[in-house]
mmCIF file of C-alpha atoms in Angstrom:
data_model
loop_
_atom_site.group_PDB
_atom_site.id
_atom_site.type_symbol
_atom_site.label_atom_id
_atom_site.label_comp_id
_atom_site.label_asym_id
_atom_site.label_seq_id
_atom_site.Cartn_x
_atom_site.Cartn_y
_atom_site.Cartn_z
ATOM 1 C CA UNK A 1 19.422 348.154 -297.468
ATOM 2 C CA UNK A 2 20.326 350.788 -300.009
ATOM 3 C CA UNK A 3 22.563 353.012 -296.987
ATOM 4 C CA UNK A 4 23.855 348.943 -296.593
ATOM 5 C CA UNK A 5 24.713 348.867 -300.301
ATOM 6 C CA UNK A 6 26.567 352.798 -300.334
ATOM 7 C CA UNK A 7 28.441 351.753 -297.651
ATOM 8 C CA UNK A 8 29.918 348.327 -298.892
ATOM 9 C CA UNK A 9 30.038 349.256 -302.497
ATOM 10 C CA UNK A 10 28.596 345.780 -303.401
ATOM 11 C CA UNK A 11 25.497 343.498 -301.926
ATOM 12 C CA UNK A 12 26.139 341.388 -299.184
ATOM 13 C CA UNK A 13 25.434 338.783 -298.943
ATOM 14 C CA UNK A 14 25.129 338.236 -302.586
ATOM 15 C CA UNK A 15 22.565 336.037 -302.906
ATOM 16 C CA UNK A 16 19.414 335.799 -304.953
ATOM 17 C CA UNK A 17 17.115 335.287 -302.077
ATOM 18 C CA UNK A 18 18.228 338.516 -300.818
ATOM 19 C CA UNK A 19 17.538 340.127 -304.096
ATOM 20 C CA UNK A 20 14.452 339.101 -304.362
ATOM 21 C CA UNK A 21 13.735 340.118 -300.677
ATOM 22 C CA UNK A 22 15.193 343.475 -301.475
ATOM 23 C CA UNK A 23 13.124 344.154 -304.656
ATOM 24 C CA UNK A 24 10.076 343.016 -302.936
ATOM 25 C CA UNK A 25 10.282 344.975 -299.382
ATOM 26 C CA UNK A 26 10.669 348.571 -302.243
ATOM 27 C CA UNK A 27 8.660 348.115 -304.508
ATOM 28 C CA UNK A 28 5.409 346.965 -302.090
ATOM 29 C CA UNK A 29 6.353 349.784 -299.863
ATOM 30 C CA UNK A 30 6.669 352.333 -302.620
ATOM 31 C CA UNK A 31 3.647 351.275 -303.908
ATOM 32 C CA UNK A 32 1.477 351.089 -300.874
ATOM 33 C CA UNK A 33 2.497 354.814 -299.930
ATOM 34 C CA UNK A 34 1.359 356.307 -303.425
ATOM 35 C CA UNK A 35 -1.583 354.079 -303.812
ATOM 36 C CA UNK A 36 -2.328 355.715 -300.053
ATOM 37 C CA UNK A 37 -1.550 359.090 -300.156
ATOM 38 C CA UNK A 38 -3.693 358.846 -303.994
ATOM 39 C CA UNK A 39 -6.386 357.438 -301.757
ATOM 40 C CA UNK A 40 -6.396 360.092 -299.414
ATOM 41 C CA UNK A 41 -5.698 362.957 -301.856
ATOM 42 C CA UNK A 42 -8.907 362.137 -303.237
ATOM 43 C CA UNK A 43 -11.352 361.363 -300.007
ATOM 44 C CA UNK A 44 -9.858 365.155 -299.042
ATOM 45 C CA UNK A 45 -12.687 365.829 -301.167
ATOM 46 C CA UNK A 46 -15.068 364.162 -299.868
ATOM 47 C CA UNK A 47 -13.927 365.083 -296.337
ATOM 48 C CA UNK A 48 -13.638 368.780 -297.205
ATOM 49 C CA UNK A 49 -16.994 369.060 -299.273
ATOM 50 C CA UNK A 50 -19.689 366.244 -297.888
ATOM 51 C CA UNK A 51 -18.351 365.538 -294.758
ATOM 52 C CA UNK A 52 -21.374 364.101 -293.208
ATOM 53 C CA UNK A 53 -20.928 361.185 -295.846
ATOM 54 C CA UNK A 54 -19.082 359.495 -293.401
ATOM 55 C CA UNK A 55 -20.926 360.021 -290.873
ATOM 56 C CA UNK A 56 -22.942 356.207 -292.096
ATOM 57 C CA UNK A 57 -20.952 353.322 -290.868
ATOM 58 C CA UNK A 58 -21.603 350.915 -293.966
ATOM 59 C CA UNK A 59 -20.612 354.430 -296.574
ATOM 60 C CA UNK A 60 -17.383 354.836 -293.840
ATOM 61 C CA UNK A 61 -16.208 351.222 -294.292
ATOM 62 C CA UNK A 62 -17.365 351.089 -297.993
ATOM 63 C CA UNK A 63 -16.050 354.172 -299.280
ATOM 64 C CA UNK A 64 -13.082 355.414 -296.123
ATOM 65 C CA UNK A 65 -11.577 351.883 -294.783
ATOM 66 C CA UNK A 66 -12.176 349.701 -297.885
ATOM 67 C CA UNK A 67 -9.701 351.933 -300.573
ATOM 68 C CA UNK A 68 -7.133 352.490 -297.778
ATOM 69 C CA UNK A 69 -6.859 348.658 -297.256
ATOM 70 C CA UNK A 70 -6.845 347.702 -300.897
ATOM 71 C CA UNK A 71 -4.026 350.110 -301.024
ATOM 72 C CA UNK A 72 -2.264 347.957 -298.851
ATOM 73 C CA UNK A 73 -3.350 344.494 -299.765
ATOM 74 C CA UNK A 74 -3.327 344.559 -303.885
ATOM 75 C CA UNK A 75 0.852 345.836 -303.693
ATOM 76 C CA UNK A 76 1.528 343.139 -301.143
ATOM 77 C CA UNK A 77 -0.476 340.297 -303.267
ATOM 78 C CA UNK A 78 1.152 341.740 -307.094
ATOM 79 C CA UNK A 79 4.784 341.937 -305.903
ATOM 80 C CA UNK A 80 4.210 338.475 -303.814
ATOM 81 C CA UNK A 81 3.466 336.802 -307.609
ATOM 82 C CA UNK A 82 5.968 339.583 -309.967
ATOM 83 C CA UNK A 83 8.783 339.190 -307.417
ATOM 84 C CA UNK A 84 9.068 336.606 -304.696
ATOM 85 C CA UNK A 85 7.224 333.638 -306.857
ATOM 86 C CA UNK A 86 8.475 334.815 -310.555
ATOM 87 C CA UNK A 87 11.092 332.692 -312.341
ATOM 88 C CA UNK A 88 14.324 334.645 -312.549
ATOM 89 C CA UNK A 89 17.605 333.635 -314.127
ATOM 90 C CA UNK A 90 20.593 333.496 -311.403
ATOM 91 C CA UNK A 91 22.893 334.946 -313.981
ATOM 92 C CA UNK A 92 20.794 338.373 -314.312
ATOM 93 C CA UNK A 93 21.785 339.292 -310.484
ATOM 94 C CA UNK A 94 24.323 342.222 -310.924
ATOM 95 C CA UNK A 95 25.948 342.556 -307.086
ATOM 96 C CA UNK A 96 27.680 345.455 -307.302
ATOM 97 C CA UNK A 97 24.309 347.390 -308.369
ATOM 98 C CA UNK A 98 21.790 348.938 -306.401
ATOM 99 C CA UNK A 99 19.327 346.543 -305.988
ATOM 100 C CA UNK A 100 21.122 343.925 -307.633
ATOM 101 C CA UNK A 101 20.633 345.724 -310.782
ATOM 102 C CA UNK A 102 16.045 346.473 -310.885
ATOM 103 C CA UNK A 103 15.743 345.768 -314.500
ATOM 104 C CA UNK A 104 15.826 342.086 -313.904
ATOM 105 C CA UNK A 105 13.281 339.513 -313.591
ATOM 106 C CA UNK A 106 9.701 340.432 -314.211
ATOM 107 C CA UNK A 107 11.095 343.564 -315.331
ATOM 108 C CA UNK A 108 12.898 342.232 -318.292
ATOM 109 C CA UNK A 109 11.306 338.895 -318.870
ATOM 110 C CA UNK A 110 7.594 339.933 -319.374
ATOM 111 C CA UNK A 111 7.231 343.224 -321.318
ATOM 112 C CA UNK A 112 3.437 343.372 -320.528
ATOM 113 C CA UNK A 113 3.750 342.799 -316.855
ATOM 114 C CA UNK A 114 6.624 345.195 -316.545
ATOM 115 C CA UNK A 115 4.640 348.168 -319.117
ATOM 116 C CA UNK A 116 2.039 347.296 -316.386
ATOM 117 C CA UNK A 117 3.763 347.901 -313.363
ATOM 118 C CA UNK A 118 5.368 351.251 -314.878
ATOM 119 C CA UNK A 119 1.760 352.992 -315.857
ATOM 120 C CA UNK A 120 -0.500 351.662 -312.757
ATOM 121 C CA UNK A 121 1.535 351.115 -309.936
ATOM 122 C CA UNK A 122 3.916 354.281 -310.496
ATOM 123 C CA UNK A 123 1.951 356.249 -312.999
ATOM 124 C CA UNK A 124 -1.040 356.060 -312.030
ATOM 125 C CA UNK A 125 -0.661 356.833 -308.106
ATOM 126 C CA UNK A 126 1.673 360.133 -309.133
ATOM 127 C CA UNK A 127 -0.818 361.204 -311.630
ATOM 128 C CA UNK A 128 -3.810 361.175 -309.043
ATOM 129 C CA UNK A 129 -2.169 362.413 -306.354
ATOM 130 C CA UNK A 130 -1.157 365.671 -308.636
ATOM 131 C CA UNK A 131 -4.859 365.802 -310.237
ATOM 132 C CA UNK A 132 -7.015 365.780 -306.987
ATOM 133 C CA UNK A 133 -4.837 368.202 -305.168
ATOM 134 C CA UNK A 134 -4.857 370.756 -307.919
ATOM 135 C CA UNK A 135 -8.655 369.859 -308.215
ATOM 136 C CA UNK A 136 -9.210 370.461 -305.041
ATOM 137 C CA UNK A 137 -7.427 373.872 -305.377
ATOM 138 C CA UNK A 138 -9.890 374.752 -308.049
ATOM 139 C CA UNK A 139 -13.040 373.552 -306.240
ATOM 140 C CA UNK A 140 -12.192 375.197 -303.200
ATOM 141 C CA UNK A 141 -12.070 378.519 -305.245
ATOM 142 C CA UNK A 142 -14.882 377.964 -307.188
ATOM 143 C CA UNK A 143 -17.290 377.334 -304.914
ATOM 144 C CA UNK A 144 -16.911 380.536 -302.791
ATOM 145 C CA UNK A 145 -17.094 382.389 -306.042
ATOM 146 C CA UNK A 146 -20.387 380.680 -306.388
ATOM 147 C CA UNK A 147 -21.332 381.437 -303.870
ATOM 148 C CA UNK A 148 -20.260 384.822 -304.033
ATOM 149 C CA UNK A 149 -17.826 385.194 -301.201
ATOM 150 C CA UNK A 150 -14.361 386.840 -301.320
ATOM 151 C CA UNK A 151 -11.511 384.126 -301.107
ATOM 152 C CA UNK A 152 -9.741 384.536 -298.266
ATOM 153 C CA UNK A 153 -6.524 383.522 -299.234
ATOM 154 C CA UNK A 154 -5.373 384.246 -295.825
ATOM 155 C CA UNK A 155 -7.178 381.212 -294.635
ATOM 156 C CA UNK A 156 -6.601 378.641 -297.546
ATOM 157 C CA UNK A 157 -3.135 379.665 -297.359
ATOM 158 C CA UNK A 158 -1.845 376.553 -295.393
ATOM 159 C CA UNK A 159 -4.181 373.898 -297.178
ATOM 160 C CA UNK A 160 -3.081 375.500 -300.821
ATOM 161 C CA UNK A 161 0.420 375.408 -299.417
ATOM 162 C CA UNK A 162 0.186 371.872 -298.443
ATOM 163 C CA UNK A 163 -1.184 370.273 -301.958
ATOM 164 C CA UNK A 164 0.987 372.503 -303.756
ATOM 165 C CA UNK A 165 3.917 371.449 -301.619
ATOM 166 C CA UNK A 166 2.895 367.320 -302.090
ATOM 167 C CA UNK A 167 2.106 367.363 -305.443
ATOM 168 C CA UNK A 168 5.314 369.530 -306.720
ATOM 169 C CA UNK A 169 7.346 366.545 -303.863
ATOM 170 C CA UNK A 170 6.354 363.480 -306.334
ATOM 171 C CA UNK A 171 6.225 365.314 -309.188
ATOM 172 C CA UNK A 172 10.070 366.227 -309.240
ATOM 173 C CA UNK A 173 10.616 363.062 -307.511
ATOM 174 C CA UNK A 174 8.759 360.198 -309.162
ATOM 175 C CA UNK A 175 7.997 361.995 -312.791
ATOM 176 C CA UNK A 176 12.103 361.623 -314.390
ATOM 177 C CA UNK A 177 11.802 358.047 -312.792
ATOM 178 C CA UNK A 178 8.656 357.459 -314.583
ATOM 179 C CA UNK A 179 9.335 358.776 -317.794
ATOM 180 C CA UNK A 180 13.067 356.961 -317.941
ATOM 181 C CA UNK A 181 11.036 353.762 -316.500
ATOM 182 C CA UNK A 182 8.364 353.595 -319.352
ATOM 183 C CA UNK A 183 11.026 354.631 -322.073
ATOM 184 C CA UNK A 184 13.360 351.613 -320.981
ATOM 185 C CA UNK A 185 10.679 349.517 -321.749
ATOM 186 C CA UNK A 186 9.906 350.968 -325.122
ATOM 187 C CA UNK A 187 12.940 351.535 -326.706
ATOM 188 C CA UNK A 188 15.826 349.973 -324.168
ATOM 189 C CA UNK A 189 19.283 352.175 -324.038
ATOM 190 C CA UNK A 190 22.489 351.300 -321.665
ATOM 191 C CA UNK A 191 23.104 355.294 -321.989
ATOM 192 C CA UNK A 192 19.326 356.093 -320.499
ATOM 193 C CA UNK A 193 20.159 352.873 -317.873
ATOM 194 C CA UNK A 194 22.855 354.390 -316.735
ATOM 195 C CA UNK A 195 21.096 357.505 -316.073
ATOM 196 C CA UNK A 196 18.770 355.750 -314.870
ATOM 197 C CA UNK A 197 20.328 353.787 -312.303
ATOM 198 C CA UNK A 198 23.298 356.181 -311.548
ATOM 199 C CA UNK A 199 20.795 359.541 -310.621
ATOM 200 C CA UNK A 200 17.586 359.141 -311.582
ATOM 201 C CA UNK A 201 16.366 356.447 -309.216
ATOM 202 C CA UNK A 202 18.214 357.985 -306.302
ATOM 203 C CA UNK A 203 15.351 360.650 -306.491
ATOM 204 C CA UNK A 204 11.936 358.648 -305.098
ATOM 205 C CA UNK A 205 13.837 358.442 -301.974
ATOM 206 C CA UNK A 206 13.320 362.116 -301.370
ATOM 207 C CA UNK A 207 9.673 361.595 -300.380
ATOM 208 C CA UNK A 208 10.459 359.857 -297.579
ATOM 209 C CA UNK A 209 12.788 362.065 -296.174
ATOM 210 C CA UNK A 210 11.378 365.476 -297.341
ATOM 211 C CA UNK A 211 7.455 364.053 -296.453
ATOM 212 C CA UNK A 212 7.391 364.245 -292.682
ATOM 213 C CA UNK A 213 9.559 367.136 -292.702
ATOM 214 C CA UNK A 214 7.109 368.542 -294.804
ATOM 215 C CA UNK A 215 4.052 367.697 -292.604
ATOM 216 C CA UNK A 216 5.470 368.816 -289.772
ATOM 217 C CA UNK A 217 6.268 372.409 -290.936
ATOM 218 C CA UNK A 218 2.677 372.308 -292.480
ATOM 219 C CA UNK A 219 1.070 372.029 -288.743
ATOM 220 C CA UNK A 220 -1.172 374.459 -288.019
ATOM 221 C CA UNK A 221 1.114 376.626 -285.198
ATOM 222 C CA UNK A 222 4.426 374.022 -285.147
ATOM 223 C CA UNK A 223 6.886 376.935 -285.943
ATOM 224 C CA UNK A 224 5.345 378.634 -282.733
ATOM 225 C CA UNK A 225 5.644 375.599 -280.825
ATOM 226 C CA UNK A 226 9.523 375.094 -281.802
ATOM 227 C CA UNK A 227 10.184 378.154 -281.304
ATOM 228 C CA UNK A 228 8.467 378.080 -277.913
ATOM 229 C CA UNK A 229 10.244 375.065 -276.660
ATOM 230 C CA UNK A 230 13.507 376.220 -278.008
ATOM 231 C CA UNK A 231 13.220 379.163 -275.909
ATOM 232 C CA UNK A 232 12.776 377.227 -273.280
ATOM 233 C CA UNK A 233 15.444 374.640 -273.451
ATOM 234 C CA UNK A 234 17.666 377.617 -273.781
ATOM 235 C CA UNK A 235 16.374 379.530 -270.797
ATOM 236 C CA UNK A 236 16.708 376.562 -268.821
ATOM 237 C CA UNK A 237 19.940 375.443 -269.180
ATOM 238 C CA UNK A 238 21.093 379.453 -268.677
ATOM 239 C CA UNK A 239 19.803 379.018 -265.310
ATOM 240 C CA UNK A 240 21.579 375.691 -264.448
ATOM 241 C CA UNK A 241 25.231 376.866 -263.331
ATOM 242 C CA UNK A 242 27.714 374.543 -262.304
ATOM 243 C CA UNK A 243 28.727 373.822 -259.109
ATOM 244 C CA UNK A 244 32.139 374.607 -258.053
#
């Protein structure tokens, strides 16, 4: 929708239905994947330090499958009621912005509800994703110091280097957007909007094109593997020759 938008300059088809559809369809799915990735940031350390917790069935469901799946269901049932089913006023649609202009409905007609979705469905997420990795970190360290073992940095390298690399991703990404976000609502300013809406916003969509990159280069032997395969692809097509 947004690569849809760039390349028209304007929304089509400019309707309200599709505005709504729009706004709903980004905000659930931004909100599902930090509410998930803050899920699994923190059962890392349950995974990493009692990993036999698990092992239970009801403690698997209760405390694995159950957070994962409100992750999904409560941004699918908020957005349903804040978006799709909330009354907006036809002549707030702005077509020739991004998203039909995302200051509108909920946004600007309920102050609480749109305080609310700044602080706990982007705050929130970003904030926990950035405290358990670093806490993790810390843990990891202290507890072979406890137990009086020389870190081996050699082999917490790649797990240090992949919560370092996730939490600095949202934390340049979604930080300026949530900052700008809660200040609109505070103290509203066309000067910080246009900020806002002009570079600001543009930034969340880094995490989902930097994120699998990310995870990929993160895989325990994928540069080897490339590298292997690329070799090969080369070799082979040095020993195809064309027929005369």
């Amino acid at each position: 929708m947004v690569i849809h938008f760039l390349q028209l300059n304007g929304i089509s088809p400019a309707t309200g239905t599709y505005c709504k559809t729009w706004m709903y369809v980004e905000f659930t799915l931004e909100a599902v994947t930090n509410y998930l990735v803050a899920v699994m940031s923190i059962q890392r350390h349950t995974l990493v330090f009692r990993p036999n917790l698990f092992i239970i069935r009801f403690k698997r469901y209760l405390l694995y499958y159950l957070p994962l799946l409100c992750c999904i269901i409560y941004p699918i049932s908020f957005y349903m009621g804040a978006v799709v089913f909330y009354p907006c006023d036809p002549a707030q649609w702005n077509f020739t912005l991004n998203m039909c202009g995302d200051t509108i409905c909920f946004l600007s007609g309920s102050e609480v509800l749109a305080t609310y979705d700044w602080i706990v469905n982007s705050g929130l997420p970003i904030i926990l994703i950035m405290l358990a990795n670093l806490i993790l970190i810390i843990r990891v360290v202290k507890q072979k110091s406890r137990r009086q073992k020389t870190v081996s940095w050699s082999k917490q390298r790649r797990m240090t280097l992949q919560l370092v690399s996730i939490s600095s991703l949202y934390l340049l990404t979604w930080l300026p957007t949530i900052i700008t976000g809660i200040m609109q609502q505070i103290c509203p300013s066309n000067y910080l909007y246009g900020i806002q809406e002009d570079f600001i916003s543009d930034l969340t969509y880094l995490n989902c094109l930097l994120m699998p990159w990310m995870s990929l280069g993160l895989l325990p032997d994928f540069h080897k593997w490339m590298l292997k395969r690329f070799k090969h692809i080369t070799t082979r097509q040095n020993t195809i020759r064309p027929t005369a």
